[in-house]
PDB file of C-alpha atoms in Angstrom:
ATOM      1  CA  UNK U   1     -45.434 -31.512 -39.079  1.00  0.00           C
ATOM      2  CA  UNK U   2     -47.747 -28.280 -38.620  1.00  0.00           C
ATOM      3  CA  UNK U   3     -48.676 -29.533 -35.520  1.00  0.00           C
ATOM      4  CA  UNK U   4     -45.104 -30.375 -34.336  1.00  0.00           C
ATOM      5  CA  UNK U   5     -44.347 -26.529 -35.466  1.00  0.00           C
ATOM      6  CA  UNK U   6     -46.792 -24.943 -33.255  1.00  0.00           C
ATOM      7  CA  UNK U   7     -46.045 -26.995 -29.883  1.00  0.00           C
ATOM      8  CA  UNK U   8     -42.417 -26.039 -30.538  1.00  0.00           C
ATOM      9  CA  UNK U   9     -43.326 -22.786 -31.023  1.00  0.00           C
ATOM     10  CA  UNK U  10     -45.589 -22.819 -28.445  1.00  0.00           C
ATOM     11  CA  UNK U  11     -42.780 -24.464 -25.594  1.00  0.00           C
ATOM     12  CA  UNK U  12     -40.660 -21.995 -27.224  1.00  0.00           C
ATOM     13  CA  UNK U  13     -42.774 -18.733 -26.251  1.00  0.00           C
ATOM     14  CA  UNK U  14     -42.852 -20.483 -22.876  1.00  0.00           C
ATOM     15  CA  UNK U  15     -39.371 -20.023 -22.338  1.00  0.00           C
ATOM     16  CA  UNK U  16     -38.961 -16.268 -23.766  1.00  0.00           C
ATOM     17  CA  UNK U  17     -42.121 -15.520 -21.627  1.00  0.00           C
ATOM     18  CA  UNK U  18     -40.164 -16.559 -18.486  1.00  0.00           C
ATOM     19  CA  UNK U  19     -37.141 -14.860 -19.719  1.00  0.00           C
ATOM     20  CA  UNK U  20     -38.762 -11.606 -20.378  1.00  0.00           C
ATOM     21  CA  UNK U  21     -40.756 -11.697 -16.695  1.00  0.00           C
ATOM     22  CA  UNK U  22     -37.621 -12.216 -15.369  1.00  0.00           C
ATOM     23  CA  UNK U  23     -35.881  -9.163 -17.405  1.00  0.00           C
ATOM     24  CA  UNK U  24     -38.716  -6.633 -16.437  1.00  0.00           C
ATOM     25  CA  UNK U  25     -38.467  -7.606 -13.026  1.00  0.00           C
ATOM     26  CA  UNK U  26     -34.891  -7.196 -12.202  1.00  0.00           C
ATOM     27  CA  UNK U  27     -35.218  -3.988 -13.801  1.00  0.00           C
ATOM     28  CA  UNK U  28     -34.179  -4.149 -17.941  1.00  0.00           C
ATOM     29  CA  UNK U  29     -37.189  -1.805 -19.225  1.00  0.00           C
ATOM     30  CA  UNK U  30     -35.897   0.655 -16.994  1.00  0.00           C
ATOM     31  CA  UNK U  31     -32.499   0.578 -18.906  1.00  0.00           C
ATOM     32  CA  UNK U  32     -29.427   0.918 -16.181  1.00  0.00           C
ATOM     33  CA  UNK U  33     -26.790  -2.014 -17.280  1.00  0.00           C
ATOM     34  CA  UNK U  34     -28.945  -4.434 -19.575  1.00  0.00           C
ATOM     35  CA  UNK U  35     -27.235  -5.372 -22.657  1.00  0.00           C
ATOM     36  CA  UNK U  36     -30.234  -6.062 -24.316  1.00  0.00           C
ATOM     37  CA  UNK U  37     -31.550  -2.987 -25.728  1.00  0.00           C
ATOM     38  CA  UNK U  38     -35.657  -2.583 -24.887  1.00  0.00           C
ATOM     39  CA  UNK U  39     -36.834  -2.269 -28.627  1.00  0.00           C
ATOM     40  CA  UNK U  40     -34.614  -5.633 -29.783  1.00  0.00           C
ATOM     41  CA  UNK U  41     -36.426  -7.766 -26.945  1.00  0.00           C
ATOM     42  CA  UNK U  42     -39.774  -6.163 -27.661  1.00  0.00           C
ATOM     43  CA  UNK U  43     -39.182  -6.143 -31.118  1.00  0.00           C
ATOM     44  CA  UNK U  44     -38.343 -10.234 -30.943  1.00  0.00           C
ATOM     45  CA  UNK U  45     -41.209 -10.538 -28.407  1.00  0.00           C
ATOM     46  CA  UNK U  46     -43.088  -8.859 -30.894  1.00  0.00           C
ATOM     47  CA  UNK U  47     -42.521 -10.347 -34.098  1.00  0.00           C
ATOM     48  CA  UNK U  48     -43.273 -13.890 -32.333  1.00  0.00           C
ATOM     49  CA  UNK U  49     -46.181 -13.500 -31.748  1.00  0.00           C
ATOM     50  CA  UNK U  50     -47.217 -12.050 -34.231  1.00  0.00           C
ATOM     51  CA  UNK U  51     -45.743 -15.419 -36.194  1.00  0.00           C
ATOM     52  CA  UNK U  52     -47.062 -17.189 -34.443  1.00  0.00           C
ATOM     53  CA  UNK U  53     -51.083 -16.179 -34.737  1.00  0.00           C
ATOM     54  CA  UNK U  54     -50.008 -16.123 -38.456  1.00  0.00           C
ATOM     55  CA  UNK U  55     -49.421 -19.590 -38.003  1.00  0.00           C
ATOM     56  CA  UNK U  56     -52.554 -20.665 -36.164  1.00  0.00           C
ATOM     57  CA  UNK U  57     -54.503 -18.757 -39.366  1.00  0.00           C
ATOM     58  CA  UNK U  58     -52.448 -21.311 -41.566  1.00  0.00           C
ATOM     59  CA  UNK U  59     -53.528 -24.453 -39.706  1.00  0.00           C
ATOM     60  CA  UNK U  60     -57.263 -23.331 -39.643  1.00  0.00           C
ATOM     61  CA  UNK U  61     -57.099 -22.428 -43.770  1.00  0.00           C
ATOM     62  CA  UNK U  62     -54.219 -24.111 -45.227  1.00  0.00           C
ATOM     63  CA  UNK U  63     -52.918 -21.160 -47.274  1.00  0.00           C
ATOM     64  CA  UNK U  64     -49.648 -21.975 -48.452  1.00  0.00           C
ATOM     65  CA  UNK U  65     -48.571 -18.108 -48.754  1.00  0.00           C
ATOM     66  CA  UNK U  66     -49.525 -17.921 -44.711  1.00  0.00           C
ATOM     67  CA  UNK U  67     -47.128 -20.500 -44.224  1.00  0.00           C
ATOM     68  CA  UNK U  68     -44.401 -18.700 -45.579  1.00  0.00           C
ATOM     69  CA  UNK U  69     -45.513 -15.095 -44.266  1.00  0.00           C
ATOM     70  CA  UNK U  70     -45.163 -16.784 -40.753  1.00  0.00           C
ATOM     71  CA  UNK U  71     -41.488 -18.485 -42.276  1.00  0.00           C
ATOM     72  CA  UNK U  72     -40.370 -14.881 -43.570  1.00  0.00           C
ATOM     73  CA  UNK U  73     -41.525 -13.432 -40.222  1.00  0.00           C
ATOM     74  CA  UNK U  74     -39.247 -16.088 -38.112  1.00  0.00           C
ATOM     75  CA  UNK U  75     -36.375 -14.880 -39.672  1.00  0.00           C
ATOM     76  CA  UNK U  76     -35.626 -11.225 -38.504  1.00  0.00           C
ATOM     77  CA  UNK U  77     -36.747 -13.030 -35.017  1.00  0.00           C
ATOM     78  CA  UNK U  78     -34.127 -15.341 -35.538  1.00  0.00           C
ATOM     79  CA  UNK U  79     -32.067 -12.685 -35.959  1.00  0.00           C
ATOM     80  CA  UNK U  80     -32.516 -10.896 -33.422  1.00  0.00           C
ATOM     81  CA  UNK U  81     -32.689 -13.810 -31.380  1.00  0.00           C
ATOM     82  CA  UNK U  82     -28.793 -14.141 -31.984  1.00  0.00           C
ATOM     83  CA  UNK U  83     -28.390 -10.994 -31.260  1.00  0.00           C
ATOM     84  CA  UNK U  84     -29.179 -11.366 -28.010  1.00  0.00           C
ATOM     85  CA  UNK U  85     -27.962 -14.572 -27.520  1.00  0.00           C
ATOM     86  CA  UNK U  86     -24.256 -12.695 -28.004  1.00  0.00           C
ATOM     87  CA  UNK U  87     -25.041 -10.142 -26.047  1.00  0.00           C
ATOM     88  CA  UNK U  88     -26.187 -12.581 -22.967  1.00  0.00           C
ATOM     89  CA  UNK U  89     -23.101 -14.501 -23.580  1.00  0.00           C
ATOM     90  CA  UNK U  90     -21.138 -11.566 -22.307  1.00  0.00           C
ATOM     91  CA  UNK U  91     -23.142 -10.492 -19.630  1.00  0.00           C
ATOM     92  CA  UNK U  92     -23.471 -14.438 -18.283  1.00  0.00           C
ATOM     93  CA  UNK U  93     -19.487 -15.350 -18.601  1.00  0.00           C
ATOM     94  CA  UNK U  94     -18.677 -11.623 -16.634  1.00  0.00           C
ATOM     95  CA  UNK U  95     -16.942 -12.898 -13.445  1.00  0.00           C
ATOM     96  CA  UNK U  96     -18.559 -11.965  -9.891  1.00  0.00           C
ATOM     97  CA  UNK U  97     -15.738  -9.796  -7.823  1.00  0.00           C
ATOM     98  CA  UNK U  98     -17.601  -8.087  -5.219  1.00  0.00           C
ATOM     99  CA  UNK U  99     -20.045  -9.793  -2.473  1.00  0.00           C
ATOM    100  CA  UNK U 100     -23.026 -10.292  -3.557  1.00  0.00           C
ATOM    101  CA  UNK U 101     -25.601  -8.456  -1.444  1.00  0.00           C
ATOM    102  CA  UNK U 102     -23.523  -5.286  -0.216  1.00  0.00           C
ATOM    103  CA  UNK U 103     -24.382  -2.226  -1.669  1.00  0.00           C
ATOM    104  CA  UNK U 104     -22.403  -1.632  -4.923  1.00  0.00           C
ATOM    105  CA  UNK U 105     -22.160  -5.800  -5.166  1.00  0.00           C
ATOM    106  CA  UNK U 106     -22.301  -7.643  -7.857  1.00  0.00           C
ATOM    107  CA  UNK U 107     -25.266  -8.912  -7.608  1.00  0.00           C
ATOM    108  CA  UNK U 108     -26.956  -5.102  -7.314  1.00  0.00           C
ATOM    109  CA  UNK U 109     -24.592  -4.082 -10.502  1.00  0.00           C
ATOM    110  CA  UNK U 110     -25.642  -7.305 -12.322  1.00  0.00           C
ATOM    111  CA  UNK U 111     -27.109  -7.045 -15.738  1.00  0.00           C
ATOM    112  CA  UNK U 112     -31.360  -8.556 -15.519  1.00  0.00           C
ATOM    113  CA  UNK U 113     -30.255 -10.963 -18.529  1.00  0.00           C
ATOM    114  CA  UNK U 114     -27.529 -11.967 -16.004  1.00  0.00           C
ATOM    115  CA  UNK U 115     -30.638 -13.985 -14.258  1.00  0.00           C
ATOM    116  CA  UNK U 116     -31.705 -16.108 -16.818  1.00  0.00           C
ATOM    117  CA  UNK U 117     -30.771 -20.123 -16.045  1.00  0.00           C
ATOM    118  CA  UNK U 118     -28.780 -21.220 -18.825  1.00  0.00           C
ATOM    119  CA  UNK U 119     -31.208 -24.368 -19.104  1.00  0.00           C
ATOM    120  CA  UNK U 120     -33.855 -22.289 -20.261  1.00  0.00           C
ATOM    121  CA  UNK U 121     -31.422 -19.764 -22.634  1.00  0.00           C
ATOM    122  CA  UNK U 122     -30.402 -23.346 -24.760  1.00  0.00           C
ATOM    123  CA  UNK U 123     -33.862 -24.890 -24.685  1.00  0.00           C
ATOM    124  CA  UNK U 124     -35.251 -21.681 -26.134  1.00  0.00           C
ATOM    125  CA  UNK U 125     -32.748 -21.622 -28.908  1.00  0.00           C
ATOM    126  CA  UNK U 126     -32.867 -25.169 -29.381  1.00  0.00           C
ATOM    127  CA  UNK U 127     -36.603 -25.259 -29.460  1.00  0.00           C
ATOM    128  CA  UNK U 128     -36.518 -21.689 -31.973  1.00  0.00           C
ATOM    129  CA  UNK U 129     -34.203 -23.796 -34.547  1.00  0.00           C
ATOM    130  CA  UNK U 130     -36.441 -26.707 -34.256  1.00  0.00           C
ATOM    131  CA  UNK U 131     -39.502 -24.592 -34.602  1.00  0.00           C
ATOM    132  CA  UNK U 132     -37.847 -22.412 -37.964  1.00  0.00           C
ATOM    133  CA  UNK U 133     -37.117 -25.916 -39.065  1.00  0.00           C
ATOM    134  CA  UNK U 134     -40.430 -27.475 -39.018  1.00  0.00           C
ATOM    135  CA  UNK U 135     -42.055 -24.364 -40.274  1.00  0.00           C
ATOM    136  CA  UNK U 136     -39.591 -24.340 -43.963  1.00  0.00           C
ATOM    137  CA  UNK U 137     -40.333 -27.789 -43.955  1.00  0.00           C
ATOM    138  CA  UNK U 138     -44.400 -27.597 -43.518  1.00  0.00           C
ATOM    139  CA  UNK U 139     -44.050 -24.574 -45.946  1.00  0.00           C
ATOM    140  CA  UNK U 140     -42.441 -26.665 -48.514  1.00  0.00           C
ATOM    141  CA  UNK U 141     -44.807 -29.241 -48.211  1.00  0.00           C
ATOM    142  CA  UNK U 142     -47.603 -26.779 -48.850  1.00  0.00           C
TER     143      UNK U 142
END
């Protein structure tokens, strides 16, 4: 079960690293119309990975309390994690109006988040709840 935590967390990071490459490149870090507000996605960004080498120190010792260190640090990135889930669910259900291309368009106006496939948005989450799942249950085992 340790192991099956850190390949979801693993194939999770995958997906919020191709969702945050996208973000900075169509612009979020620069502010303009992102929903998502630069210190919640560097603060989630943040606080995963930083779970996530707490984790990889578990497997190598075995130290129950690491275990649920990297447990209590999944949950504000949970949190957040719905946070801008909601926010995303705005920005993707906003219908298009103009033309996309034309100065002024849509597409130009869009929000980055507005980018993100919604295959990789659900796998993300699903793969998150699977991986705060396994990690409760590996730290109860412990």
């Amino acid at each position: 079960m340790n192991i099956a935590a850190l390949v979801t967390w693993l194939v999770t990071a995958l997906g919020g690293f191709y969702m945050l490459g996208t973000w900075i490149a169509r612009g979020g870090v620069r502010g303009g119309n992102s929903r998502l507000p630069v210190p919640v996605i560097f603060g989630h960004f943040l606080l995963a990975a930083a779970g996530l080498v707490v984790w990889i120190i578990y497997l190598f010792t075995d130290t129950g309390a690491l275990a649920w260190t990297a447990f209590g640090i999944l949950l504000p990135v949970a949190l957040l994690g719905f946070v801008m889930f909601a926010r995303w669910l705005t920005v993707s259900r906003t219908p298009s109006v103009r033309a996309a291309g034309a100065p002024g368009s849509a597409q130009a106006d869009a929000a980055p988040e507005s980018s993100f496939p919604v295959p990789v948005v659900l796998g993300h989450g699903l793969f998150a709840v699977a991986t705060l799942l396994l990690v409760v249950l590996s730290a109860l085992q412990g």
